[in-house]
XYZ file of C-alpha atoms in Angstrom:
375
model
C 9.270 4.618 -9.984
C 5.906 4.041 -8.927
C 3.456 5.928 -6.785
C 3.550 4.875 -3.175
C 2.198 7.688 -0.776
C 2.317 7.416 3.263
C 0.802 10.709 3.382
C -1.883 12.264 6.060
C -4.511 9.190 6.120
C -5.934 10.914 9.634
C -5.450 14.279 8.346
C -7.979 13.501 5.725
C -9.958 11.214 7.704
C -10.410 14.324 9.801
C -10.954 16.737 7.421
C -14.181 14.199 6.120
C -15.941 14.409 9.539
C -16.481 17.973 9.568
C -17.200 18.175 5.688
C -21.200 17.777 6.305
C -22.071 19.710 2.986
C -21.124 19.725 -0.463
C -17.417 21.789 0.349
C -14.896 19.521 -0.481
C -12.899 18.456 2.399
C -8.861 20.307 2.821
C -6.408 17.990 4.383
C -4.871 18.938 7.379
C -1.867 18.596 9.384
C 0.506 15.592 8.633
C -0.302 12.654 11.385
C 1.026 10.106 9.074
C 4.647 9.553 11.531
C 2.240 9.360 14.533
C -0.109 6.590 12.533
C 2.831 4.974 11.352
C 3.989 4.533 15.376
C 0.764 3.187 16.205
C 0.632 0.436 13.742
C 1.648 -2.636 14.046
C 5.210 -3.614 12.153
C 4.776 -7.053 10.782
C 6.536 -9.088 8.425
C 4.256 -9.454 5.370
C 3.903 -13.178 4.592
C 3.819 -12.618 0.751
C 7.338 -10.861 1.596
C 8.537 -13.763 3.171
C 7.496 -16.466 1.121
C 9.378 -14.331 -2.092
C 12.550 -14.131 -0.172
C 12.641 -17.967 0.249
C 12.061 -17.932 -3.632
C 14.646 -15.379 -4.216
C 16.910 -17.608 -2.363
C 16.375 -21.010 -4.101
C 16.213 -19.403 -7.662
C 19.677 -17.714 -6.876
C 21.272 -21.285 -6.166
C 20.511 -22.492 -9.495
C 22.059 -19.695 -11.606
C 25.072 -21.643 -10.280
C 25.044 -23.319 -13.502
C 25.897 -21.302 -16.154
C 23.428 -22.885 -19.134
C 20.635 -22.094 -16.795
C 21.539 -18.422 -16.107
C 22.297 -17.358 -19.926
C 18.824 -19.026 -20.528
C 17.467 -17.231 -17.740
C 19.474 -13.993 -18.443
C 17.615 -14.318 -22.636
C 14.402 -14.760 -20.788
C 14.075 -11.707 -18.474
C 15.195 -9.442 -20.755
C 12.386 -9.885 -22.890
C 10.052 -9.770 -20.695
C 9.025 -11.047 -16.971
C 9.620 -15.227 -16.431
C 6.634 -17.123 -14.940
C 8.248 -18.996 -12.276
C 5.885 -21.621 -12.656
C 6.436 -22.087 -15.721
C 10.434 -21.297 -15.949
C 12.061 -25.179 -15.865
C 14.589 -24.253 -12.960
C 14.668 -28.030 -11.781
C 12.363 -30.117 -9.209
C 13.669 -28.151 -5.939
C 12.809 -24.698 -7.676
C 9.270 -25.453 -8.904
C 8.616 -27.031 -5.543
C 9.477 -23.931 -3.876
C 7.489 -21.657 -6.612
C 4.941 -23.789 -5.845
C 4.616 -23.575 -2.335
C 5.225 -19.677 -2.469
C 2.587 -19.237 -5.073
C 0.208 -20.782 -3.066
C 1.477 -18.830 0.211
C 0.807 -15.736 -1.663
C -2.448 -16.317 -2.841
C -3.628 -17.339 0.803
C -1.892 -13.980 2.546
C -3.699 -11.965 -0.693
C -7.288 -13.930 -0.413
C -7.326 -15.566 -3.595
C -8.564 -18.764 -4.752
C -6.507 -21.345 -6.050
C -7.799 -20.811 -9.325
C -5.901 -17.642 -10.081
C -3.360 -19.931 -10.751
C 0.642 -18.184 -11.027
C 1.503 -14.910 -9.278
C 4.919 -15.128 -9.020
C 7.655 -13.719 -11.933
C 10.887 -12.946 -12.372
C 12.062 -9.565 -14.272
C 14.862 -7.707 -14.816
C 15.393 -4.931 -12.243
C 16.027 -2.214 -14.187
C 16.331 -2.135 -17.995
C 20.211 -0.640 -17.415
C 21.056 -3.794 -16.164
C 20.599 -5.940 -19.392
C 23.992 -5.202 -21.013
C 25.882 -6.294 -17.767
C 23.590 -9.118 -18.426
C 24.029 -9.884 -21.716
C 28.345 -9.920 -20.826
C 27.694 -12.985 -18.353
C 27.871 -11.218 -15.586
C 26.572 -13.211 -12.637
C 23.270 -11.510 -11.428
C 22.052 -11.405 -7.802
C 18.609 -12.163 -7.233
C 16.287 -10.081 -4.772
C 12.550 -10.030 -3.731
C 10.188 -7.245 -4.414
C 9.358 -6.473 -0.843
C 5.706 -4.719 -0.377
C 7.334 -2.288 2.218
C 9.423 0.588 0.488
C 10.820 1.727 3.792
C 12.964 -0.299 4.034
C 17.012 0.953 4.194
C 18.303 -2.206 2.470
C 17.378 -4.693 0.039
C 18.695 -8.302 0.293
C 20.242 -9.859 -2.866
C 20.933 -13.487 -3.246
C 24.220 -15.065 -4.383
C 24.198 -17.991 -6.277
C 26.650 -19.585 -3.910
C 24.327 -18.733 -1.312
C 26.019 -15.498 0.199
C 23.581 -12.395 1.103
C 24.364 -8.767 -0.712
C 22.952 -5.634 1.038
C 22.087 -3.443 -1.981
C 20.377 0.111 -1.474
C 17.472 0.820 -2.167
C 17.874 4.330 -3.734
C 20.712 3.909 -5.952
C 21.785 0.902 -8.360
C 23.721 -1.486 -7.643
C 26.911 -1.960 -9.859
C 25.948 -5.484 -10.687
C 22.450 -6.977 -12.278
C 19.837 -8.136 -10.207
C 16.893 -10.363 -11.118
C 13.485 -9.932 -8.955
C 10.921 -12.518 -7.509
C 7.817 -10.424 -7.369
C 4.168 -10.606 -7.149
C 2.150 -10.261 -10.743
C 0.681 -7.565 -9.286
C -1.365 -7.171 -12.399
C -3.222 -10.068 -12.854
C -3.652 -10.749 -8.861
C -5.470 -7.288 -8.623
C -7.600 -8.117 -12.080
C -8.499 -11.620 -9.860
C -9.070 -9.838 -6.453
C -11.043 -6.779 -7.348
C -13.486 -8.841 -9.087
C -13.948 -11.013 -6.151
C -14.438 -7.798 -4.038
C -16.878 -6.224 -6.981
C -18.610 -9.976 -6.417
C -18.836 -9.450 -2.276
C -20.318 -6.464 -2.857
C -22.811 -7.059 -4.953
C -23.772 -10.333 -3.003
C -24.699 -7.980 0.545
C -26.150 -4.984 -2.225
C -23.720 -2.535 -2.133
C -23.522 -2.301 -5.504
C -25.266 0.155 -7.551
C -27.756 -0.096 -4.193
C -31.326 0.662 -4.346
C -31.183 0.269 -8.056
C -34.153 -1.499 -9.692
C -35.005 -2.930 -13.042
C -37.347 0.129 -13.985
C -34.736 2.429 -12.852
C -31.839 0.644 -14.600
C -34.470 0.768 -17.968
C -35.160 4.608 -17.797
C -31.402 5.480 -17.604
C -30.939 2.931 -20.596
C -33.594 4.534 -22.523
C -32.802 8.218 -21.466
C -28.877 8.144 -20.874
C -27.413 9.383 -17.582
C -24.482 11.481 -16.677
C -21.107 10.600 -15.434
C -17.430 11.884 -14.538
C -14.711 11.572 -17.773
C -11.045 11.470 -16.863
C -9.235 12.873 -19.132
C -5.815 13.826 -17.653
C -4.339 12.455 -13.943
C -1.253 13.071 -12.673
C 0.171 11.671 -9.372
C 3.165 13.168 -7.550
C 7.194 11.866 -7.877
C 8.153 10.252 -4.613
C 11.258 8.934 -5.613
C 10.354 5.346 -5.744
C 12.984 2.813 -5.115
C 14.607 0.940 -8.328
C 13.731 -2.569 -7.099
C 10.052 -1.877 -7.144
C 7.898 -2.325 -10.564
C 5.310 -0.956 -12.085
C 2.240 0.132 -9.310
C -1.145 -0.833 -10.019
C -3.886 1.878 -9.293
C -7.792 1.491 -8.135
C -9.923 3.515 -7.281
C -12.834 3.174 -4.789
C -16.338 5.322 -6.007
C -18.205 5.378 -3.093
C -21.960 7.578 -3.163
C -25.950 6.669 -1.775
C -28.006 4.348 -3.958
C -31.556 5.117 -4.760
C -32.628 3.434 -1.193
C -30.030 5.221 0.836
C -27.465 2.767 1.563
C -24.011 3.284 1.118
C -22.654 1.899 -2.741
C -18.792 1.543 -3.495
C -17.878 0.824 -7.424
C -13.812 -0.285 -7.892
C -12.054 1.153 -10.891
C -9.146 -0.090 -12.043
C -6.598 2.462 -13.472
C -3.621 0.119 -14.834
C -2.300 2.763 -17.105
C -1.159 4.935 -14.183
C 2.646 2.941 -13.910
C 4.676 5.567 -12.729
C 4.293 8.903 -10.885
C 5.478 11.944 -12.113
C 3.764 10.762 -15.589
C 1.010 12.425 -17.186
C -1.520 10.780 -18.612
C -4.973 10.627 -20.867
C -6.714 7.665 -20.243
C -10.788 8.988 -21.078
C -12.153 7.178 -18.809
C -15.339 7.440 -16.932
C -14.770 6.914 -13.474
C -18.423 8.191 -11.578
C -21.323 7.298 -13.172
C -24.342 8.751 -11.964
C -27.321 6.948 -12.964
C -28.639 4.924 -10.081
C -27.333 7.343 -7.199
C -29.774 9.342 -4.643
C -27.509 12.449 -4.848
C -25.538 13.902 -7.394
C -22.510 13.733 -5.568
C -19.996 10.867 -5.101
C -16.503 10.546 -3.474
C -13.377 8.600 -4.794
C -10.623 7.535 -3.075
C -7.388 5.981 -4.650
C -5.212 2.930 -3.509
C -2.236 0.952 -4.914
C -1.698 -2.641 -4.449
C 2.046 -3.340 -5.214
C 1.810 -6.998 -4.272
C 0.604 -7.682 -0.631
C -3.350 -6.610 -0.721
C -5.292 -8.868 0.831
C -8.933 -8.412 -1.241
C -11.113 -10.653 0.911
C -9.636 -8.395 4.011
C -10.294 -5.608 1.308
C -14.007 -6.841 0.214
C -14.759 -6.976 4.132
C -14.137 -3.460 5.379
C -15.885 -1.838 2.773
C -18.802 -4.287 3.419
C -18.562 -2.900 7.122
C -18.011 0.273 6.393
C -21.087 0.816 3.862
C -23.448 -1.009 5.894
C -22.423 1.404 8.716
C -23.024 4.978 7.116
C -26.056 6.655 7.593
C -28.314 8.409 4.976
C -29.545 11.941 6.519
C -30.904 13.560 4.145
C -28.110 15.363 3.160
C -25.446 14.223 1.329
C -21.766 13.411 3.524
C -18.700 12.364 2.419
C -17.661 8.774 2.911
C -14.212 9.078 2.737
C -13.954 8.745 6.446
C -15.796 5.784 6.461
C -13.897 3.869 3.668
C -10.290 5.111 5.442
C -11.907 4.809 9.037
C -12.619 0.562 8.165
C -9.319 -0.479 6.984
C -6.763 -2.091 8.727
C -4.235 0.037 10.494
C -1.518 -2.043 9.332
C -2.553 -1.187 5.268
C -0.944 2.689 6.384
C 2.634 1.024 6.933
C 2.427 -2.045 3.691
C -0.159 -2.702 1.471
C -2.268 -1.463 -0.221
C -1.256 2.432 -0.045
C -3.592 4.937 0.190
C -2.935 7.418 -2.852
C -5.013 10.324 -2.237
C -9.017 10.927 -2.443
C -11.244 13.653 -4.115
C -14.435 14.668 -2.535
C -17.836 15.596 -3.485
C -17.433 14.711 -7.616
C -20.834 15.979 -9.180
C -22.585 15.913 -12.870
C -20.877 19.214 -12.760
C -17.250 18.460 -12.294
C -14.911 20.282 -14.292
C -11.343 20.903 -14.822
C -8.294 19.984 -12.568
C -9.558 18.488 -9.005
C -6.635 18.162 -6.560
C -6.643 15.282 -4.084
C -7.041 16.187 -0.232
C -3.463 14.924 0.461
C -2.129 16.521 -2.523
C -0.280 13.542 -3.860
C -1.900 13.976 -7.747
C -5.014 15.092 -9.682
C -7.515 14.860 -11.758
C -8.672 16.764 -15.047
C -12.305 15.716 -15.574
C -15.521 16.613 -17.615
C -19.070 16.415 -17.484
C -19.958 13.011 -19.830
C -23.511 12.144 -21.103
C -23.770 8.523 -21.563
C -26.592 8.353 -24.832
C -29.036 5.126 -24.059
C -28.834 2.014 -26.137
């Protein structure tokens, strides 16, 4: 299971407008079935393009060489289909899904392979391992979804739920969620930095006398997020985190974190890791809020609302929450697909200590005060 929230985005979007002091914000009454109306219900193109995958990689498990090599190869671990030999008509089809993904995600051809196969669920390999003839099914981005579609290799459609497993194996076509959001985040971190919303207002003299001093900065050392009973067919999520806060000259800053040790909800863990870090902000205060990407983010529509959203908050002196603005700028279709808005924590200072819960309520945070000694 992994930890996909469609919780109270304008409940907390709310809840940010009237926090104009250092109270951290409460989140409100659920809107999240009145958001989710409003949206619009589109068919995500990375969805699409690993159906048609699904389908063609079915067809040849016909043969029954190529599916006991197959079968040896997913349950060791996940099967570059790029890389996975499954004849001219597959690796055609890879191909021209692979690049359909990377286009609907907004990443350069560079990135290379997205696409894998894996087991669906690790109870599934001794059916496997008896020749039993596996169906194949995509990863879809949307987890509302009352069915899941798996593939015969004869070509015939399976309607498999969701919620329960199936009695038979199934092999996914999904996006490599983890190396896509390793690629895109660092093309956002890159956006930012190129219009100064990185670390803004810092300066080489400033940067110097937190080197030679040491600064302070947030330590994570337990987070929890909350059990939403994830379907089966989904993997592993992959977590970020968006530190928003004013730089030195007053302009909004955003730093990404990623979190890729947070796999499944309903999971404790102890990562230590510093997530604010305080040295070049105006304030001591900064906000985080938390996203998943479970295979249909698009970062360059990502990198572009945070660019319009910092350039649009306002400095007055006193320091507000930009939650609001960082929820208020993205896309109303990201509250229905991808990425999913986790939960967000408010007002973070040098201070911060013990168990934080988000504003939705979905996890939280055990933190510390951490001094960061200078080189």
């Amino acid at each position: 299971m992994t930890p996909r929230f469609r919780l109270a985005v304008l409940s907390v979007a709310t809840a940010a407008l009237v926090a104009a002091t250092t109270t951290p914000a409460q989140a409100g009454p659920d809107d999240s079935q009145q958001l989710a109306r409003s949206a619009p219900a589109a068919t995500s193109s990375v969805d699409a393009a690993t159906d048609r995958l699904a389908r063609e990689v079915a067809g040849v498990l016909a043969d029954p060489a190529t599916r006991a090599r197959v079968a040896r190869s997913v349950t060791a671990e996940p099967v570059d289909l790029l890389a996975a030999r499954l004849g001219a008509r597959v690796e055609r089809a890879a191909r021209s899904a692979n690049q359909a993904v990377l286009e609907a995600k907004g990443l350069p051809a560079v990135t290379g392979s997205v696409l894998r196969l894996r087991l669906g669920h690790q109870d599934m390999a001794a059916a496997l391992a008896q020749a039993e003839i596996p169906l194949v099914a995509a990863a879809a981005s949307d987890d509302a979804l009352p069915v899941a579609v798996g593939y015969e290799p004869a070509g015939g459609r399976v309607q498999l739920d969701p919620a329960r497993l199936p009695d038979r194996p199934v092999l996914v076509v999904e996006v490599d969620v983890a190396k896509a959001m390793t690629r895109g985040l660092a093309q956002v971190r890159q956006e930012l930095t190129d219009h100064g919303l990185v670390d803004a207002g810092s300066t080489v003299a400033t940067r110097s006398a937190a080197a030679d001093s040491g600064y302070w900065a947030t330590k994570v050392n337990e987070v929890r997020l909350s059990d939403d009973q994830e379907p089966w067919i989904k993997g592993s999520a992959e977590i970020f985190s968006i530190v928003t806060g004013f730089g030195q000259d007053g302009k909004g800053t955003a730093s990404i974190v990623e979190m890729p040790y947070l796999d499944h909800d309903g999971e404790t863990y102890r990562p230590n890791q510093l997530l604010v870090h305080f040295d070049t902000y105006k304030y001591d205060l900064a906000d985080v809020v938390m996203y998943e990407d479970d295979g249909g983010t698009n970062y360059r529509e990502l990198a572009r609302s945070l660019i319009t959203a910092l350039l649009t908050v306002i400095d007055y002196g006193v320091y507000v929450p930009l939650v609001s603005a960082i929820i208020d700028a993205m896309p109303d279709s990201w509250w229905i697909d991808d990425p999913d808005y986790v939960d967000s924590f408010y007002t973070l200072s040098t201070s911060s200590s013990g168990r934080l819960t988000g504003a939705s309520g979905n996890g939280w945070l055990d933190v510390a005060p951490y001094w960061v000694q200078p080189l």
